C-alpha cells in the first residue's frame, strides 16, 4: 500500500465575507491511497483560524499518515483524534479504495442519479446591495431555503434587509436561516434573537462565541428563535463530553461539518446523541472542493434527513476539482453516466 498527498489552493470567484473576515483563498489537502491497482482519495479540508487542527505541524502529520498507511484505517483514526480533518480524509480514501468506483463511496439512488438532496442557498456577507443581489439570484434559481450570514456589517442594516425579504416572501414561500458565527455578545444576543424571531426565521446558528456553555444554555432555554450549534461542536472529541454538551446546553439543532468534527464517525456520534435528546440536525460542508463535497453529499443522502442541507458550496471557486455535481432548483444531484477522471496521477 502506498499513500501521498497534494496541497491545493482554492481560489474564490469573489471575496466571501463572514464575521471572521473575508475569504479569497482556501487551502486544502488531498490524501491519495493506492493498493493493488486501486486508488482512493480523501480531502483533508482545514479551515484556518477555525479548525481545531489548524497547527504549524499539519503537513508533518499528513506526512506521518502517508508513511504509516499500512497501519490501516482503524488504527490511523484512533491516532488522529486531534486532527479531525485528516481523520475525514482517511475515511474517504479508504472507502474509495474499497469501492467499485473510487468516486462512488455510498451507492444509493443519489449516486444512481434517481434522487437529489435539498439544499439551502448561501448568502455571503457584503454590502446591502450585494446581499440583496444574492438573495434575488437564489430565489430566481428556485431555492426554497436560504441561509444568510449576519454579524459583520451593521445589524440594523441586516435586520432591515431580512425584514424587506420577509415582507416580499412569506414563511410559506421561503425558509430563512441566519448564521452569526458567534458575532454577538451574550447580553446583546437576547434582543437580537427577539427581533429576528418576529420575522419568522427558521433558526440562527451560533449567536455567541463557542465555549460559553452556561450563556448558550440560557439563550437556548429562553430564545423565541431556535438556536443551532455549529462552532460549539469543534474540538469536542470525547463521547462523554459530547453527551454533557447536549444535555447542558439543550440546543434546538446541531450542525454537522465532518471536516471539523472527525468525519463520518465523529458526525454519527453527534447524530445519535441529538436524536436521543430530540435535538434536530443537518449537515453542512466546510468549503471543501468537489472531492470533499461529493463525499459529504453521498453520506448525507443515506441518513434520510429531509431538511435542506448546507451543501451548496461547489460553485464558489475558479479552480475547483472537476466533478459532475450540479445544483438546480435548490437541489444537489450527481451524474455518473460517464466515468469520472481521477484528479491526480
CSV table of C-alpha atoms in Angstrom, one decimal, residues 17 55 116 128 178 197 212 335:
chain,number,residue,atom,x,y,z
A,17,UNK,CA,-17.3,37.6,3.8
A,55,UNK,CA,-1.5,23.8,13.8
A,116,UNK,CA,-31.3,14.6,-5.2
A,128,UNK,CA,-26.6,45.5,1.5
A,178,UNK,CA,-29.2,33.0,9.6
A,197,UNK,CA,-38.0,35.8,15.8
A,212,UNK,CA,-19.8,29.8,26.8
A,335,UNK,CA,-24.4,12.4,-12.7
